[in-house]
Amino acid sequence: MALAGDTVRLKCHFKTFDGTAVEPKDVKLSIYDINKQLIEEFILDDSHKENVGIFCFDYVLPMNQSEIIFEFSGIYNNKPILVRDSVKIQFSK
């Protein structure tokens, strides 16, 4: 569990069905609340790329949410590819 107002590093690995790392185009990061309502969206570029198919983004957790859902998405072989996960947030430890 992470603390509200803290910075977390969100990370994804884009892979094919057989586990091979791939480089998608038009990569973006979408942040949703627990009701699946969009909070923020970011367009990612090579400065967010750690390695082949691995993207990272440093994100400050909101003070007014108990959880966020984050989604990295892009296009690979003319088809959508995405990775989705969540972060539980607490106000204090």
C-alpha positions as MATLAB code, in Angstrom:
seq = 'MALAGDTVRLKCHFKTFDGTAVEPKDVKLSIYDINKQLIEEFILDDSHKENVGIFCFDYVLPMNQSEIIFEFSGIYNNKPILVRDSVKIQFSK';
ca = [
       0.000    0.000    0.000;
       1.278    3.489   -0.863;
       0.748    6.818    0.862;
      -1.387    9.620   -0.586;
       0.813   12.421   -1.913;
       3.837   10.159   -2.371;
       5.516    9.524   -5.724;
       5.329    5.991   -7.088;
       6.987    4.591  -10.197;
       4.404    2.926  -12.424;
       5.980    0.384  -14.750;
       4.800   -1.947  -17.503;
       6.253   -4.642  -19.737;
       4.634   -4.907  -23.174;
       4.878   -8.526  -24.398;
       3.424  -10.813  -27.052;
       1.403  -13.887  -26.151;
       4.619  -15.940  -26.077;
       6.353  -13.475  -23.712;
       8.559  -11.643  -26.228;
       9.075   -7.944  -25.408;
       7.633   -5.615  -28.068;
       7.785   -1.910  -28.915;
       4.262   -0.496  -29.270;
       3.508    2.840  -30.940;
       1.475    5.704  -29.454;
       2.039    4.666  -25.839;
      -0.039    6.451  -23.228;
      -0.763    6.122  -19.534;
      -4.317    6.532  -18.245;
      -5.149    6.895  -14.549;
      -8.659    5.933  -13.360;
     -10.439    6.077  -10.011;
     -12.055    2.955   -8.538;
     -15.287    3.780  -10.418;
     -13.345    3.553  -13.722;
     -13.621    7.314  -14.290;
     -10.602    8.842  -16.030;
      -8.552   11.095  -13.724;
      -5.540   11.893  -15.951;
      -3.887   10.813  -19.179;
      -0.248   11.119  -20.279;
       1.395   10.600  -23.677;
       4.661    8.683  -23.215;
       7.805    8.941  -25.328;
      11.290    7.412  -25.380;
      12.236    9.315  -22.211;
       9.814    6.988  -20.374;
      11.320    3.848  -21.929;
      13.619    1.792  -19.702;
      14.305   -1.001  -22.182;
      12.611   -2.827  -25.076;
       8.900   -2.828  -24.234;
       9.430   -1.508  -20.688;
       7.941    1.880  -19.822;
       8.032    3.756  -16.495;
       6.273    6.861  -15.225;
       6.720    8.630  -11.889;
       3.278    9.581  -10.580;
       2.208   11.527   -7.485;
      -0.663    9.683   -5.823;
      -3.794   11.785   -5.329;
      -4.865   12.801   -1.829;
      -8.569   12.186   -2.488;
      -8.513    8.557   -3.687;
      -8.294    5.242   -1.848;
      -7.114    3.422   -4.972;
      -6.170    4.163   -8.570;
      -6.182    1.961  -11.638;
      -3.418    2.631  -14.138;
      -3.365    1.529  -17.752;
      -0.446    1.620  -20.171;
      -1.695    1.240  -23.755;
      -0.348    1.378  -27.278;
      -0.577   -0.115  -30.758;
       1.418   -3.170  -31.860;
       0.932   -4.846  -35.277;
      -2.037   -2.496  -35.853;
      -3.830   -3.888  -32.774;
      -4.273   -2.480  -29.270;
      -2.004   -3.738  -26.502;
      -2.392   -2.769  -22.858;
      -1.267   -3.467  -19.323;
      -3.502   -2.587  -16.373;
      -2.968   -2.716  -12.604;
      -3.945   -0.826   -9.458;
      -2.399    0.883   -6.442;
      -4.136    1.006   -3.073;
      -3.638    4.330   -1.313;
      -3.807    5.184    2.360;
      -3.569    8.637    3.916;
      -1.203    7.775    6.765;
       0.685    4.774    7.993;
];
